PDB file of C-alpha atoms in Angstrom:
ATOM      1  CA  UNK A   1       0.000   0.000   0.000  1.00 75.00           C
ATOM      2  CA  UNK A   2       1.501   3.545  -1.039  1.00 83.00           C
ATOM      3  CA  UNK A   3       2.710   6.062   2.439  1.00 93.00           C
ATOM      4  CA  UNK A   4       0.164   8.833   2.668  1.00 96.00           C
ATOM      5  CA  UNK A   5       2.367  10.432   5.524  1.00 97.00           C
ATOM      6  CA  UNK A   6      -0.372   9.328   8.470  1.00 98.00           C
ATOM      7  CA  UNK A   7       2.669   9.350  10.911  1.00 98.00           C
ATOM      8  CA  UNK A   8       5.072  12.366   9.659  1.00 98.00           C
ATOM      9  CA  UNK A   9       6.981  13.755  12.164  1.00 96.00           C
ATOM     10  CA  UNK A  10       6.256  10.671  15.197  1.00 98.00           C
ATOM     11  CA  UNK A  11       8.507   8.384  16.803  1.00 98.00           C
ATOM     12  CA  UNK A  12       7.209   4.877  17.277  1.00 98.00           C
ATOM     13  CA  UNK A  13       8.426   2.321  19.070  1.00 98.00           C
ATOM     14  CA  UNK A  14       7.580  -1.925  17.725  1.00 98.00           C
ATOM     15  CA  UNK A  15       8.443  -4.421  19.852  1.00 98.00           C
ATOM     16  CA  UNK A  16       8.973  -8.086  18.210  1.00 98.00           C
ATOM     17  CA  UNK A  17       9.492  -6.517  15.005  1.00 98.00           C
ATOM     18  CA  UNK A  18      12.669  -8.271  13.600  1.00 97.00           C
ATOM     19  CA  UNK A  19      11.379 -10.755  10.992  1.00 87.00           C
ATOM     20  CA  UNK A  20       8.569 -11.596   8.457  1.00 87.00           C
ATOM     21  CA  UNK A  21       5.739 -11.253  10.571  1.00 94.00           C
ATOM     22  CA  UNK A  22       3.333  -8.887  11.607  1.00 96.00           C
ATOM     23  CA  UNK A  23       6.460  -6.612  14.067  1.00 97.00           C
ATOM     24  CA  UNK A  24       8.407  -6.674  10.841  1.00 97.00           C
ATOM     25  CA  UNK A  25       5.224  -5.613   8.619  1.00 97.00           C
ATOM     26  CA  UNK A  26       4.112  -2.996  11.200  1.00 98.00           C
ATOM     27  CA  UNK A  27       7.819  -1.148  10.657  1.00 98.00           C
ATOM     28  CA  UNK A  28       7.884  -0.904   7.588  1.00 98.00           C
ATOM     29  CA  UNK A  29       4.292   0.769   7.277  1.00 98.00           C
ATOM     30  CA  UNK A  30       5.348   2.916   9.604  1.00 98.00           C
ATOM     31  CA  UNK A  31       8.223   3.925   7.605  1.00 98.00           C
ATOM     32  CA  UNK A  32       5.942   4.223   4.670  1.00 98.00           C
ATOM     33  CA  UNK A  33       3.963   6.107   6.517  1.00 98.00           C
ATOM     34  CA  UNK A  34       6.381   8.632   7.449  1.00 98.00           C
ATOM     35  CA  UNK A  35       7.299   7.704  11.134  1.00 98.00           C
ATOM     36  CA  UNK A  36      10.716   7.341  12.898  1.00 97.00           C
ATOM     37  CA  UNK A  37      11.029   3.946  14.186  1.00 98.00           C
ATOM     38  CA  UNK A  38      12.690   1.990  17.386  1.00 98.00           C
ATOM     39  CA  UNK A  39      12.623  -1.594  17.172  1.00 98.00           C
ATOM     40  CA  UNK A  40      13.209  -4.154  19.650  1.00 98.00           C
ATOM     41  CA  UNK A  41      13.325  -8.141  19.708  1.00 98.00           C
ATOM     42  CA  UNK A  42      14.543 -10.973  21.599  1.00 97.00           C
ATOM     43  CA  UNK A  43      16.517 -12.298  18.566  1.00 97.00           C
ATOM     44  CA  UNK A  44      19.633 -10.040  18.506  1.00 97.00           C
ATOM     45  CA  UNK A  45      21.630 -11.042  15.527  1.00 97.00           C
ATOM     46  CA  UNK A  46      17.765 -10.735  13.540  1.00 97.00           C
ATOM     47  CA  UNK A  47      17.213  -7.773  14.900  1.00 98.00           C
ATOM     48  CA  UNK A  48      20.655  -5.957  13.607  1.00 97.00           C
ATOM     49  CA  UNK A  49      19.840  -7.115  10.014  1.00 97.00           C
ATOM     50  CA  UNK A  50      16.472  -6.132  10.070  1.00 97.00           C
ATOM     51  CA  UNK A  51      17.354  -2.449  11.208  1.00 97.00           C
ATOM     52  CA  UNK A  52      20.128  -2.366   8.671  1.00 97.00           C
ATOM     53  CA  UNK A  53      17.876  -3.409   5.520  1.00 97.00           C
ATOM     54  CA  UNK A  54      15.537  -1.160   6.793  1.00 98.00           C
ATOM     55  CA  UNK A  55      18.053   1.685   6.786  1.00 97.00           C
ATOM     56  CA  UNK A  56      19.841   1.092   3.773  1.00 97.00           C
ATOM     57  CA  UNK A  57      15.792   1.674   2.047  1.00 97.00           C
ATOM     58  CA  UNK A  58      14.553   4.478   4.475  1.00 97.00           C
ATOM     59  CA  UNK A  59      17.944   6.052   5.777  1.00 94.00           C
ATOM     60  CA  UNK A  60      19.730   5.372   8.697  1.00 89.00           C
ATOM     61  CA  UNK A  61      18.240   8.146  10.802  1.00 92.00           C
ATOM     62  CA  UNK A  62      14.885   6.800  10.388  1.00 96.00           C
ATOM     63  CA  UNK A  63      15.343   3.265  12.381  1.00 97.00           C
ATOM     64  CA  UNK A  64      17.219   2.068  14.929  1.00 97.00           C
ATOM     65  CA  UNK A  65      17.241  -1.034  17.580  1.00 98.00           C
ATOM     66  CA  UNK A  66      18.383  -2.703  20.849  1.00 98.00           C
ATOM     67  CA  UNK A  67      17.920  -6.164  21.937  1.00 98.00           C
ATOM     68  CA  UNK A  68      14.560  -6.471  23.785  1.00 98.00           C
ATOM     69  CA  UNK A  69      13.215  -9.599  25.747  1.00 98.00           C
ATOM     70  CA  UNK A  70      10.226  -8.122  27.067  1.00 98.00           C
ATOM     71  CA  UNK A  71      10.137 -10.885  30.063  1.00 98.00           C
ATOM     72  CA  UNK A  72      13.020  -8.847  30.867  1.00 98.00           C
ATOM     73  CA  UNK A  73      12.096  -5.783  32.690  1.00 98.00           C
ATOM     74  CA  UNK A  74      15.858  -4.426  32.444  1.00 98.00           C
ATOM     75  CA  UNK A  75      15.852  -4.390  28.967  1.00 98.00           C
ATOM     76  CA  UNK A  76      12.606  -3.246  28.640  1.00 98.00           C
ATOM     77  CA  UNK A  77      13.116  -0.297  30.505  1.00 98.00           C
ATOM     78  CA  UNK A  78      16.380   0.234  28.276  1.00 98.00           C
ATOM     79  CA  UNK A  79      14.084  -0.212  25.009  1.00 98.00           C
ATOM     80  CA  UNK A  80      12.157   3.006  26.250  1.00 98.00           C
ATOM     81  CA  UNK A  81      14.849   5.073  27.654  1.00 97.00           C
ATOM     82  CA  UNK A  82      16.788   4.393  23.913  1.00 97.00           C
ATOM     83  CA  UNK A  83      14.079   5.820  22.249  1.00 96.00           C
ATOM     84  CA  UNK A  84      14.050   8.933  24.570  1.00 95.00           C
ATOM     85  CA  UNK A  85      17.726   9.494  24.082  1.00 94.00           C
ATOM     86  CA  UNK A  86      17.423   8.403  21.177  1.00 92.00           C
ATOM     87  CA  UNK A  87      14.372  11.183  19.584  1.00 92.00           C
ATOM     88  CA  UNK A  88      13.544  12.904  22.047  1.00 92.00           C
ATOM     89  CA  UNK A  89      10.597  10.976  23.539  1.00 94.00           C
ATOM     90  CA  UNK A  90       8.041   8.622  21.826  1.00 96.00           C
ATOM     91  CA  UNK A  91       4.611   8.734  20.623  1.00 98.00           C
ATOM     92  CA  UNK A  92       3.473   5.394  19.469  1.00 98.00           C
ATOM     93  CA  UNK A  93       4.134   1.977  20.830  1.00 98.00           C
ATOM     94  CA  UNK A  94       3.050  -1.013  19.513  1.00 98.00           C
ATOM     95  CA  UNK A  95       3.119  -4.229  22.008  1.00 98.00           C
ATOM     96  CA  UNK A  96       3.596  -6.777  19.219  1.00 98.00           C
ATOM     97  CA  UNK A  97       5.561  -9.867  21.865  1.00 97.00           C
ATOM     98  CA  UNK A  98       3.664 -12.559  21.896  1.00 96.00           C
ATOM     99  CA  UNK A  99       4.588 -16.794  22.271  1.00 95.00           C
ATOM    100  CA  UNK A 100       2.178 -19.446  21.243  1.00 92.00           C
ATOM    101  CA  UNK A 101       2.238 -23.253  21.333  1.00 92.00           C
ATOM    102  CA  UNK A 102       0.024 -26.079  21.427  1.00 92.00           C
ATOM    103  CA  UNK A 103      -0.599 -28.471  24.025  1.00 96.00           C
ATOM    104  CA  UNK A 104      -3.792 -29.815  25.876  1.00 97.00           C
ATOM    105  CA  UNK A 105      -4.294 -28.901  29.296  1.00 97.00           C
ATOM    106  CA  UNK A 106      -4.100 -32.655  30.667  1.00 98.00           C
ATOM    107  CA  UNK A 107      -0.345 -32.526  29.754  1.00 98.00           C
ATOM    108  CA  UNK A 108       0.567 -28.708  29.916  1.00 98.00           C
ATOM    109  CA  UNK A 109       3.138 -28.382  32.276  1.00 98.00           C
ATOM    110  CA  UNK A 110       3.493 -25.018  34.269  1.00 98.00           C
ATOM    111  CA  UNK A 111       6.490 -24.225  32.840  1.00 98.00           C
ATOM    112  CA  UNK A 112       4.601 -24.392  29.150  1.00 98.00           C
ATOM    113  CA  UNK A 113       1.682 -22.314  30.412  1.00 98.00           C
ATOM    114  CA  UNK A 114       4.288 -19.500  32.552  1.00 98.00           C
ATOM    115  CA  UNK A 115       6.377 -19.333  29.508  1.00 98.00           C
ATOM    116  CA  UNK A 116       3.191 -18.163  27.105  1.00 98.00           C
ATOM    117  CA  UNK A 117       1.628 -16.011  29.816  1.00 98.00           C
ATOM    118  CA  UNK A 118       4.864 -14.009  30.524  1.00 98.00           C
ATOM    119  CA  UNK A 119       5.900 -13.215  26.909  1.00 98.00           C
ATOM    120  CA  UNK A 120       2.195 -13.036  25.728  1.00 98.00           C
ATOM    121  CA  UNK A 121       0.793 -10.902  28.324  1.00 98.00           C
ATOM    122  CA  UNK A 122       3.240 -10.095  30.920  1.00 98.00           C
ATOM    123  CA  UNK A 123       5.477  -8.775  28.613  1.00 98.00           C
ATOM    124  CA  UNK A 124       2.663  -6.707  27.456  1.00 98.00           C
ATOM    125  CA  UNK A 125       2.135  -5.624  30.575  1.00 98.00           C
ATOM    126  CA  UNK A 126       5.755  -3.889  31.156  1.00 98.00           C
ATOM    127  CA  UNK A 127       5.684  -2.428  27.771  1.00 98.00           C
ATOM    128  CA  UNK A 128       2.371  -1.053  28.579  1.00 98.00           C
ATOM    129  CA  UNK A 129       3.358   0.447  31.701  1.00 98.00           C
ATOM    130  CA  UNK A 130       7.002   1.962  30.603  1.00 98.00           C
ATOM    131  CA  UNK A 131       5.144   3.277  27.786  1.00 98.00           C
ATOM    132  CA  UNK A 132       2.556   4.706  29.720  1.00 98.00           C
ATOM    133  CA  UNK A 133       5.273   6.295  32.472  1.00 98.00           C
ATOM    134  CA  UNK A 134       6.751   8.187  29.610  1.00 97.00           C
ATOM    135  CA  UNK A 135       4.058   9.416  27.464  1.00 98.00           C
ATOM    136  CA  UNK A 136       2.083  10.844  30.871  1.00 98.00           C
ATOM    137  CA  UNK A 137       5.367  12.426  31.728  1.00 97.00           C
ATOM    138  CA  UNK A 138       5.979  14.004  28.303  1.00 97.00           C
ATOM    139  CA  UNK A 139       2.188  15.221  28.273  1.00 97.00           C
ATOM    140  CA  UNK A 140       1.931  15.440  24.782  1.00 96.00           C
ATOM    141  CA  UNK A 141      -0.523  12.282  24.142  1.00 98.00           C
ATOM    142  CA  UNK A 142       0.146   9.259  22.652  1.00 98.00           C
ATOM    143  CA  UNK A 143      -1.275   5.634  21.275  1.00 98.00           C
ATOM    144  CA  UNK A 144      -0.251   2.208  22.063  1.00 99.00           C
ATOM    145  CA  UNK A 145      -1.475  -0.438  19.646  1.00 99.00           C
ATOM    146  CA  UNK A 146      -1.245  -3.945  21.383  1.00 98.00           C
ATOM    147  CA  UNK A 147      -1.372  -7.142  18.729  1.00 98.00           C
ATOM    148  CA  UNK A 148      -3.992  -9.600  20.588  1.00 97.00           C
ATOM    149  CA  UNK A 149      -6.090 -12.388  18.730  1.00 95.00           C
ATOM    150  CA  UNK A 150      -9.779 -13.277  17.692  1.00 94.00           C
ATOM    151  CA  UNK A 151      -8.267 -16.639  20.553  1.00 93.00           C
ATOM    152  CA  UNK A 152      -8.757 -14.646  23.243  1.00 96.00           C
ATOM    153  CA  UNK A 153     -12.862 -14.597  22.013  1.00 94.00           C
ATOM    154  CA  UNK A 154     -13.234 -18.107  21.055  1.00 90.00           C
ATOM    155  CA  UNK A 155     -12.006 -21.582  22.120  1.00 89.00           C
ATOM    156  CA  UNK A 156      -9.519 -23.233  20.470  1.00 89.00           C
ATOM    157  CA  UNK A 157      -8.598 -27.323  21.599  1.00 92.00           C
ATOM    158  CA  UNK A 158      -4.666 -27.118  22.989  1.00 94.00           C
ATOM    159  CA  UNK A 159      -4.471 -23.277  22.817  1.00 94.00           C
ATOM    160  CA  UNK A 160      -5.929 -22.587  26.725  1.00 97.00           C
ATOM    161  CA  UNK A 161      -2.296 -21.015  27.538  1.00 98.00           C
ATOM    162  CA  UNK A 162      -2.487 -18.186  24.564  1.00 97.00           C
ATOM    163  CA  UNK A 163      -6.083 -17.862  24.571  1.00 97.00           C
ATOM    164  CA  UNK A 164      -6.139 -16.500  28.229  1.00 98.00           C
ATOM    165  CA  UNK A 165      -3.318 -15.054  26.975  1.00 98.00           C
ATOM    166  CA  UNK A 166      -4.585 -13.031  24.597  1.00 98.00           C
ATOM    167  CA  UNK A 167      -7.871 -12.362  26.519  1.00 98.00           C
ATOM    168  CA  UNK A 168      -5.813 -10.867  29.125  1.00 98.00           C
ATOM    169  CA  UNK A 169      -4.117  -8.303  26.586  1.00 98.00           C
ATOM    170  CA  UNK A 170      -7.453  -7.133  25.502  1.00 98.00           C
ATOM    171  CA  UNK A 171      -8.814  -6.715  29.429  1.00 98.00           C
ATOM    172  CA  UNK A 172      -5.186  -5.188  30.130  1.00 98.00           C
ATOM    173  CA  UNK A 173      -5.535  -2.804  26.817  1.00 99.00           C
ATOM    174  CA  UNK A 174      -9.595  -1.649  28.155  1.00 98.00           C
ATOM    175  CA  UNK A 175      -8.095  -1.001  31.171  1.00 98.00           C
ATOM    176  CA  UNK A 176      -5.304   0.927  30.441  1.00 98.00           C
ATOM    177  CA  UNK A 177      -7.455   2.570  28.136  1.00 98.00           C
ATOM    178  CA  UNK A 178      -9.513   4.315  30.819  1.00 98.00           C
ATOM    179  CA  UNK A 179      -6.872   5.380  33.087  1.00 98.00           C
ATOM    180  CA  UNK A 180      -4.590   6.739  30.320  1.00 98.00           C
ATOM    181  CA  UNK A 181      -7.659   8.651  28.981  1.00 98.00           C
ATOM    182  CA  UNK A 182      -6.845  11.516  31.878  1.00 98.00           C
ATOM    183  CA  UNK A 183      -3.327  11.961  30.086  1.00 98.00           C
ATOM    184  CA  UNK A 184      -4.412  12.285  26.356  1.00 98.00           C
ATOM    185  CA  UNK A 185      -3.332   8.602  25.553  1.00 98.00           C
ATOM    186  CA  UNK A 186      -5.215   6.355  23.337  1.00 99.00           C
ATOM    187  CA  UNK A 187      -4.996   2.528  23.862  1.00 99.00           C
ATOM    188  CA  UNK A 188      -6.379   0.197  20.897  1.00 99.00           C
ATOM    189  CA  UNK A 189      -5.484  -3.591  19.768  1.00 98.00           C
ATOM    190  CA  UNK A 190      -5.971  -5.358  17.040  1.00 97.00           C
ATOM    191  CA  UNK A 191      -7.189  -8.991  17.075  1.00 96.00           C
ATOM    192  CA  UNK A 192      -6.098 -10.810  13.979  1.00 94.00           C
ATOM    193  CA  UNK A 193      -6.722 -15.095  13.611  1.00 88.00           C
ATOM    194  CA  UNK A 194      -4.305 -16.398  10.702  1.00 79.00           C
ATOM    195  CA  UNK A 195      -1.473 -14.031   9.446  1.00 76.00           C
ATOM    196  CA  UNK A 196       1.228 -16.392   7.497  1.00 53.00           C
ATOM    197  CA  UNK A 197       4.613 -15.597   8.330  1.00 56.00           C
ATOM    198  CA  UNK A 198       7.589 -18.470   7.885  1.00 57.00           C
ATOM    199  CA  UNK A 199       7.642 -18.845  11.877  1.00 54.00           C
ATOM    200  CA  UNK A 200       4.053 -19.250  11.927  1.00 53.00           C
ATOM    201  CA  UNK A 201       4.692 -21.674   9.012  1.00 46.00           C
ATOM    202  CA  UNK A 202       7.850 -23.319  10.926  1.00 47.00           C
ATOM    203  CA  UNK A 203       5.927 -24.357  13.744  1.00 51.00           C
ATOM    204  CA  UNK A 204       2.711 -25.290  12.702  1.00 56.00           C
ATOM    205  CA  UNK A 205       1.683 -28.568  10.880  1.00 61.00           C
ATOM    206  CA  UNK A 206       0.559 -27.656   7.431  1.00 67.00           C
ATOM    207  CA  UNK A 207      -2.799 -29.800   7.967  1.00 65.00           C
ATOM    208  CA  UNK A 208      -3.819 -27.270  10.701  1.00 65.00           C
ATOM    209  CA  UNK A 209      -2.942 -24.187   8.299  1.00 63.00           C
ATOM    210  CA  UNK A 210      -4.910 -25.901   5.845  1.00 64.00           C
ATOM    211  CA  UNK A 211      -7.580 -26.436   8.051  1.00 66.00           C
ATOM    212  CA  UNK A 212      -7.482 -23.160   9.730  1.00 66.00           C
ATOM    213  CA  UNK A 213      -7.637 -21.162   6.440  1.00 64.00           C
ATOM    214  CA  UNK A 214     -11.097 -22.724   5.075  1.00 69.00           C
ATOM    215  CA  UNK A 215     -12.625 -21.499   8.191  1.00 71.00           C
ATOM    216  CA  UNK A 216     -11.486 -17.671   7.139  1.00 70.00           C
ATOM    217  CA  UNK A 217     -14.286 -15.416   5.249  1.00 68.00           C
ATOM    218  CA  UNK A 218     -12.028 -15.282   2.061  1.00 71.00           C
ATOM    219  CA  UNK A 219     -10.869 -18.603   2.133  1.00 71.00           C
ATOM    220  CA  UNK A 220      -6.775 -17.621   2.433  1.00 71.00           C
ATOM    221  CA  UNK A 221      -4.872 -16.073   5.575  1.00 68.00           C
ATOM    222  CA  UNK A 222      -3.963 -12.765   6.053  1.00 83.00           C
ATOM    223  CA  UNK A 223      -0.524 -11.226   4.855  1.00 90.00           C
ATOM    224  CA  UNK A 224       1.527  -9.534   7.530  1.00 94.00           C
ATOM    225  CA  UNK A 225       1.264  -6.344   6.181  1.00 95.00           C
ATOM    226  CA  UNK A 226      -3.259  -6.457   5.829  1.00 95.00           C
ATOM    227  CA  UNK A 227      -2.532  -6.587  10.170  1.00 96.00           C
ATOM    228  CA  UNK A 228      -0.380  -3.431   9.970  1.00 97.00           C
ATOM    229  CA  UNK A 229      -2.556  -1.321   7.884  1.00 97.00           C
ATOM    230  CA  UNK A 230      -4.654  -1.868  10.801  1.00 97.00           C
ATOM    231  CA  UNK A 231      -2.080  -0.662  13.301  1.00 98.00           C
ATOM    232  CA  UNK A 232      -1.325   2.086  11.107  1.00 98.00           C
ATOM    233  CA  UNK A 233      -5.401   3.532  11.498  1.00 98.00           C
ATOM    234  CA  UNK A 234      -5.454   2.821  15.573  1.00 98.00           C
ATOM    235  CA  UNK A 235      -1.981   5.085  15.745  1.00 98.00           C
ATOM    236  CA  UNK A 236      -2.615   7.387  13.202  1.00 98.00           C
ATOM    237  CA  UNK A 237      -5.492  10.811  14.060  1.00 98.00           C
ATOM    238  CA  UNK A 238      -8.101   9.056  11.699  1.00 98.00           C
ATOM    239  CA  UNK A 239      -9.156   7.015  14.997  1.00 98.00           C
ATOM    240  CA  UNK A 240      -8.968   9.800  17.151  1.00 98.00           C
ATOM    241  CA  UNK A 241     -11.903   9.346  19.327  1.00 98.00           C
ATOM    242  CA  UNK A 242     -11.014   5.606  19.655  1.00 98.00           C
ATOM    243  CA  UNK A 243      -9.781   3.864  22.795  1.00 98.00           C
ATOM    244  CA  UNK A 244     -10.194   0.859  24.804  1.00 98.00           C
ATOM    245  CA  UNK A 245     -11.060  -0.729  21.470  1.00 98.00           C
ATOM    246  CA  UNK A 246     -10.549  -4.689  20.432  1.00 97.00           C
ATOM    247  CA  UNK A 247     -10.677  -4.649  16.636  1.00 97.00           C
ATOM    248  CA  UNK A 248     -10.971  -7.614  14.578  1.00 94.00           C
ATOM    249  CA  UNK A 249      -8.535  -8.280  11.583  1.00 93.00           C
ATOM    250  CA  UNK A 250     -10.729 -11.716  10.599  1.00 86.00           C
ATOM    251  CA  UNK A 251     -14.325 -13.028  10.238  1.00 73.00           C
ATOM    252  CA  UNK A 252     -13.286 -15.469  13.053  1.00 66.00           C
ATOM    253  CA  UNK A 253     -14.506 -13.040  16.294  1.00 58.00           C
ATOM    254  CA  UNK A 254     -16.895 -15.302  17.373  1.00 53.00           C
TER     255      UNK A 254
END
């Protein structure tokens, strides 16, 4: 889709954005879009080659990154302090961390449901709240854009870890919502079902794609980049007067 400058002049910050998938989409819109990025993901060496082929298209003062495991506090609160010394403050911030898997609840062990719940949500959480520390103290407004899914609406056999997962990102984002209100911060998320990216890909069996994709309105899965137009609306001013907002990216929200 062609940049029509929605973000000029804003500094956004994308966690989980080093990649194919919808992190990696969601920069690059931005950058289309007009915005100067910070991106952050657990996957260092990714990460650095991601920012540089980003650069070498958009310029090197557009983008820049640092290491981010958001299960990490540390380096959370490193991700937002780079992006204050790094332009002056921020203005968007899109929570994109997330960990799935598949197993049924008979034989998930705590570690298997911990590990989902702390990247999925938790780590949601303390990029929700750093953001939120430094866009109340700047005063100037602001929008977070957290990525949940249509799981955290509907049941989904071996998915009980992510699905109250994701349900918890869309209670955490309604919340947040309301209290950030007072500051001039919006908080929206985006709930998509299938987006095809080669991790997804990796780590799913192709009969469930198969069989995931005939249940979707148009009969194929979304591309990465259908999500991020999304993201781009909740953080541009075309969805001004939204907040505390769950908006679904699929035909699957019920």
């Amino acid at each position: 889709m062609p940049g029509h400058g929605l973000l000029t002049g804003r500094t956004a910050v994308v966690t989980a954005a080093a990649g194919a998938g919808i992190g990696g989409a969601t920069a690059r819109r931005f950058l289309e879009e007009g915005a100067q990025i910070v991106i952050g993901d657990a996957h260092a060496r990714r990460l650095k080659e991601t920012e540089q082929a980003l650069a070498e298209e958009f310029g090197p003062g557009r983008v820049t990154s640092l290491p981010c495991d958001v299960t990490d506090e540390a380096q959370v609160q490193a991700l937002f302090a780079h992006a204050e010394r790094a332009h002056g403050g921020l203005d968007i911030v899109v929570n994109n961390a997330g960990l799935g898997g598949t197993a049924e609840l008979t034989e998930m062990t705590d570690d298997q449901w911990s590990t989902v719940l702390d990247v999925t949500l938790n780590g949601t959480f303390r990029c929700t709240r750093a953001a939120l520390r430094s866009l109340k103290a700047a005063g100037r407004g602001g929008v977070l854009v957290n990525n949940a899914s249509v799981i955290g609406w509907r049941a989904q056999t071996g998915q009980a870890h992510y699905a109250a997962a994701k349900a918890g990102v869309m209670a955490l984002t309604r919340c947040a919502a309301v209290e950030a209100a007072a500051y001039g911060v919006r908080v929206n998320a985006v709930a998509p079902s299938l987006a095809m990216h080669p991790h997804l890909a990796k780590v799913t069996s192709a009969a469930l794609l198969a069989e995931l994709t005939t249940k979707e309105a148009f009969g194929r899965y979304a591309e990465p980049w259908e999500i991020a137009n999304v993201i781009v609306f909740l953080a541009s001013g075309y969805s001004s007067y939204m907040t505390g907002e769950v908006v679904s990216v699929s035909s699957q929200h019920a």
